[in-house]
Tab-separated table of C-alpha atoms in Angstrom:
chain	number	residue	atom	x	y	z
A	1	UNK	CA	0.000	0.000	0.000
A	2	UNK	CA	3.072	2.415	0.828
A	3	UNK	CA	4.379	1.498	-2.907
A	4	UNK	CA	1.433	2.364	-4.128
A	5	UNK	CA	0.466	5.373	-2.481
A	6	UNK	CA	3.820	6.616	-3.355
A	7	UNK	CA	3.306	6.220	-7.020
A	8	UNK	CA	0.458	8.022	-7.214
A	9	UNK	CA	1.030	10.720	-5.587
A	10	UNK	CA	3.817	11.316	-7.757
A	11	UNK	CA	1.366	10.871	-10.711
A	12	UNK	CA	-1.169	12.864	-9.193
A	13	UNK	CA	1.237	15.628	-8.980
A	14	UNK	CA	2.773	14.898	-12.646
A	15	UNK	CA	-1.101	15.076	-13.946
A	16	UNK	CA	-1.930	18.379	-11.979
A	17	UNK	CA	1.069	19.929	-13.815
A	18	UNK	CA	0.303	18.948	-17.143
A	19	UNK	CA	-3.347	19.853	-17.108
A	20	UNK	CA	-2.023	23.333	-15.244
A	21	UNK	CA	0.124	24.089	-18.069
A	22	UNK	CA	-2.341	22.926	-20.696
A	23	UNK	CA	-4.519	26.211	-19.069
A	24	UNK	CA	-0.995	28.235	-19.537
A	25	UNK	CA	0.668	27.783	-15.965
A	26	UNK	CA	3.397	27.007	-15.310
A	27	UNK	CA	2.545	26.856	-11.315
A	28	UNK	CA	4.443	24.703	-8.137
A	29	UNK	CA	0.744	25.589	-6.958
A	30	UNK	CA	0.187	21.445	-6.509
A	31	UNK	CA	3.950	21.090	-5.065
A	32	UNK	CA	3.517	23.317	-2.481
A	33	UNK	CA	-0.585	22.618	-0.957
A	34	UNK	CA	-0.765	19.112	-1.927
A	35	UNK	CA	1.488	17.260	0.346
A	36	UNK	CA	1.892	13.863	1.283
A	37	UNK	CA	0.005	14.973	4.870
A	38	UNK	CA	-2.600	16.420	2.925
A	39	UNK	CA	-3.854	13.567	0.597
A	40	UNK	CA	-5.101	10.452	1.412
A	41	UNK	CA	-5.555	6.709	0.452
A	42	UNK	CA	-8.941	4.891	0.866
A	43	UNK	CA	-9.571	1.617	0.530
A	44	UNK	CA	-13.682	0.278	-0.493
A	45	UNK	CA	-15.244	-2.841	-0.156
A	46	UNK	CA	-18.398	-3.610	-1.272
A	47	UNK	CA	-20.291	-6.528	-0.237
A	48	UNK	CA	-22.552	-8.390	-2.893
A	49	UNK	CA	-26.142	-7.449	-2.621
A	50	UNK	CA	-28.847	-9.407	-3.905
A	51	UNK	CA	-31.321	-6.585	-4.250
A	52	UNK	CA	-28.384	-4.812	-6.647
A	53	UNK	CA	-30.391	-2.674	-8.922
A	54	UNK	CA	-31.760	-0.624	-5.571
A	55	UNK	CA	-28.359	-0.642	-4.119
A	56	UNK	CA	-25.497	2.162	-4.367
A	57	UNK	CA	-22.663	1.336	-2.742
A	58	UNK	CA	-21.707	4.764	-3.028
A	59	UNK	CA	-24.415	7.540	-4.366
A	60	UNK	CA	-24.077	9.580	-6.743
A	61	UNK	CA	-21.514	12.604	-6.201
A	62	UNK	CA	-18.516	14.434	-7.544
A	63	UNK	CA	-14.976	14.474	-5.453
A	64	UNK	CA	-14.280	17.449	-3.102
A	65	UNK	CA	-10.327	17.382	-4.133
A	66	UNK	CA	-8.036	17.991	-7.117
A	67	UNK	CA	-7.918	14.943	-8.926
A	68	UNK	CA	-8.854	11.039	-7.321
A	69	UNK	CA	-6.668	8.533	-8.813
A	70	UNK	CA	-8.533	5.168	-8.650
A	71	UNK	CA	-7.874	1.224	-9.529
A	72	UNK	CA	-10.759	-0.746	-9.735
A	73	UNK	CA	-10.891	-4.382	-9.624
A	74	UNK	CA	-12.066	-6.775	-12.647
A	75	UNK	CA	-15.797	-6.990	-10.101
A	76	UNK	CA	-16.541	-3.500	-12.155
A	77	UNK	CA	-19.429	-1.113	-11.027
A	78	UNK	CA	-18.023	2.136	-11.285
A	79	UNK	CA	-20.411	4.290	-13.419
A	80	UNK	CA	-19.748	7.946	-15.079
A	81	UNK	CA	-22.772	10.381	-16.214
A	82	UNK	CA	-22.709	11.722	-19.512
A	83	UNK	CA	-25.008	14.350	-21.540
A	84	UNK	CA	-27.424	12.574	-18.694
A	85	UNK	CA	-26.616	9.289	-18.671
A	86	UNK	CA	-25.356	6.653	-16.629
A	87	UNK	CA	-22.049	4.771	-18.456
A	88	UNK	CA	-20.427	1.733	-17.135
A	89	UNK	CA	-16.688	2.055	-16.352
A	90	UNK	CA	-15.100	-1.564	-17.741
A	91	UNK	CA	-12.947	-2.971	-15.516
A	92	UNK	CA	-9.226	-3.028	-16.220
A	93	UNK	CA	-6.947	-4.106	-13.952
A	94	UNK	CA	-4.096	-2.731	-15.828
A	95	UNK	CA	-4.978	0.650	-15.669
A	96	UNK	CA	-5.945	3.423	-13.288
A	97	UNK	CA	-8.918	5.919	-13.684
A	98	UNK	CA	-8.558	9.533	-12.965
A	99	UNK	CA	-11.123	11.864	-12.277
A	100	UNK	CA	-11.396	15.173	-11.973
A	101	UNK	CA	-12.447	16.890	-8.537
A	102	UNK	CA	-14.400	19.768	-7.315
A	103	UNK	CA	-11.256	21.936	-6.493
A	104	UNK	CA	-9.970	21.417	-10.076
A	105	UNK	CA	-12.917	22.623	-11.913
A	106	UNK	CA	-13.117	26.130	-9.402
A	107	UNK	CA	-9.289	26.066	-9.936
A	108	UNK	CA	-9.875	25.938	-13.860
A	109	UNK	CA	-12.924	28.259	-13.913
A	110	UNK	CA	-14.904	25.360	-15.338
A	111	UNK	CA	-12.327	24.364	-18.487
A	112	UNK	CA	-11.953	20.857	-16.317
A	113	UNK	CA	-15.090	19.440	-14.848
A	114	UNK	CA	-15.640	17.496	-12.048
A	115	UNK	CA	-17.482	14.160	-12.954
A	116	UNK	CA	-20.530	12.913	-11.320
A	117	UNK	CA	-19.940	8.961	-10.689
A	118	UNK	CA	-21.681	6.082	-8.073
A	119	UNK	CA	-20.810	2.849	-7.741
A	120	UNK	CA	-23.366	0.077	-8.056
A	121	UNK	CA	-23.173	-2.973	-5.789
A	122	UNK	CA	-22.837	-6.618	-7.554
A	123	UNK	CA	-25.557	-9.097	-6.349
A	124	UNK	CA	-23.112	-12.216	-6.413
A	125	UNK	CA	-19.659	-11.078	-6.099
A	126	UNK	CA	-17.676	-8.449	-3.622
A	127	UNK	CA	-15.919	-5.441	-5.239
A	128	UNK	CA	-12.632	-3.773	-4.088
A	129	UNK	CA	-11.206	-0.345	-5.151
A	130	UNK	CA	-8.433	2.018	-3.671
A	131	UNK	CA	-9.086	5.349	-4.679
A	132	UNK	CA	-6.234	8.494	-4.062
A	133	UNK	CA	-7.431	11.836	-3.319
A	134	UNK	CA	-5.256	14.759	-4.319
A	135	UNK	CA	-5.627	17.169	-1.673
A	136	UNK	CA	-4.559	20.680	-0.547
A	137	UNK	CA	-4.469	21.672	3.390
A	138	UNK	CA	-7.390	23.073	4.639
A	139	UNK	CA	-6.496	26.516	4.756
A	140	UNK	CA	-5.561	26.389	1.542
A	141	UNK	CA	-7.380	29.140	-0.916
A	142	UNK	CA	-8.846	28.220	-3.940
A	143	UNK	CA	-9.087	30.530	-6.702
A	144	UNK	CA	-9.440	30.474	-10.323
A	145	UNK	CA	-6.709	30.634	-12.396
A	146	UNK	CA	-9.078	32.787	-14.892
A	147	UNK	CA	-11.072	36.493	-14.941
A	148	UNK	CA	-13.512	36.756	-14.464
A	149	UNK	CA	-13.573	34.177	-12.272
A	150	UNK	CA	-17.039	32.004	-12.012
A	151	UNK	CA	-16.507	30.958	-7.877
A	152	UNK	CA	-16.043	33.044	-5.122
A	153	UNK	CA	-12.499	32.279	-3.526
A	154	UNK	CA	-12.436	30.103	-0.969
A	155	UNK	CA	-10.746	27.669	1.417
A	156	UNK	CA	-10.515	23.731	1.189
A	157	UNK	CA	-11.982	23.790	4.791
A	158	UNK	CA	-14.421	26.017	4.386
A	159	UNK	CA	-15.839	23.995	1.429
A	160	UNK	CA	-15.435	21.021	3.225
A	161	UNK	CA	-17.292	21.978	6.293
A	162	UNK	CA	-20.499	23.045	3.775
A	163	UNK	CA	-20.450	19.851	1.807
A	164	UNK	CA	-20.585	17.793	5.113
A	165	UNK	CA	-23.440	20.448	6.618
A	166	UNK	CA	-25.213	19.952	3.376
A	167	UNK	CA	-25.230	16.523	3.582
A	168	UNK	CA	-26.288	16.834	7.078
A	169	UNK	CA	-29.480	19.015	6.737
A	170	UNK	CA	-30.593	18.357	2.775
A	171	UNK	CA	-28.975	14.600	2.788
A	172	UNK	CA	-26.868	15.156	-0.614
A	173	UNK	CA	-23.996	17.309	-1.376
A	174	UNK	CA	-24.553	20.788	-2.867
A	175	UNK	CA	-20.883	21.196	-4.160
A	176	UNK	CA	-19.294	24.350	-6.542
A	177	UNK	CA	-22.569	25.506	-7.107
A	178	UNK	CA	-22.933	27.152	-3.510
A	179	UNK	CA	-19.676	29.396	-4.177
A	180	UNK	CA	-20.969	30.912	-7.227
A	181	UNK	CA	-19.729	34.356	-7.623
């Protein structure tokens, strides 16, 4: 897990600075808020579930970080939303999926999005995933990179703190959309 974690958070940091300078930055931005004692490694394991098309094992949401660098077992149920729809991600153990997080697409002003996924459970067999979430420190402040600039600036607590109230009082995250300028 150490070997892993390791590896990618030094792709997580290689992928923030090519999509950085692909907006024309050249920024240690990433280098210098996303440290090793800011991100973290999570581990999933979902149980098989015999009443699976009912069953999430994780809702529908977008990430609260930079980027979340994910492998998936060959069990599969990772699905993406496109133009409205829900889109299977297939399986490959070979290969690591990257998404796009909240703090990314304020950071961009919009040109990256963050992508709405869930995971649906598997009635007969159990799925593992380890998922890598690129974060800044709390008091970091986000701010588009762009004028004029779509979000209010803001810190990585602060937006934090009003996902996890959201969820509390309206039982979904709100997200980007409650620090629209």
């Amino acid at each position: 897990m150490e070997q892993f974690a390791t590896t990618v958070a030094d792709l997580a940091q290689k992928l923030a600075a090519i999509l950085a300078e692909q907006l024309g930055f050249k920024s240690n931005f990433f280098q210098e808020n996303c440290l090793s004692s800011t991100c973290y490694l999570r581990m999933n394991r979902y149980p098989p579930c015999p009443t699976h098309p009912e069953v999430f094992g994780l809702m529908p949401h977008t990430d609260s970080d930079f980027l979340t660098i994910l492998y998936q077992d060959e069990v599969g149920g990772l699905q993406l939303v496109k133009d409205g729809k829900w889109f299977a991600v297939k399986p490959n153990p070979e290969a690591l999926i990257v998404n796009i997080g909240d703090l990314f697409q304020a950071w961009s002003n919009d040109v990256y999005k963050s992508v709405q996924h869930r995971v649906v459970t598997n009635p007969r067999a159990e799925r593992f995933s380890t998922a890598y979430f690129f974060c800044p420190s709390y008091d970091t402040e986000i701010q588009s990179c762009y004028e004029p600039s779509v979000y209010k600036k803001f810190s990585f607590g602060v937006y934090r703190q009003q996902v996890q109230d959201d969820v509390k009082k309206l039982g979904r995250k709100v997200g980007l959309p409650r620090f629209l300028v």
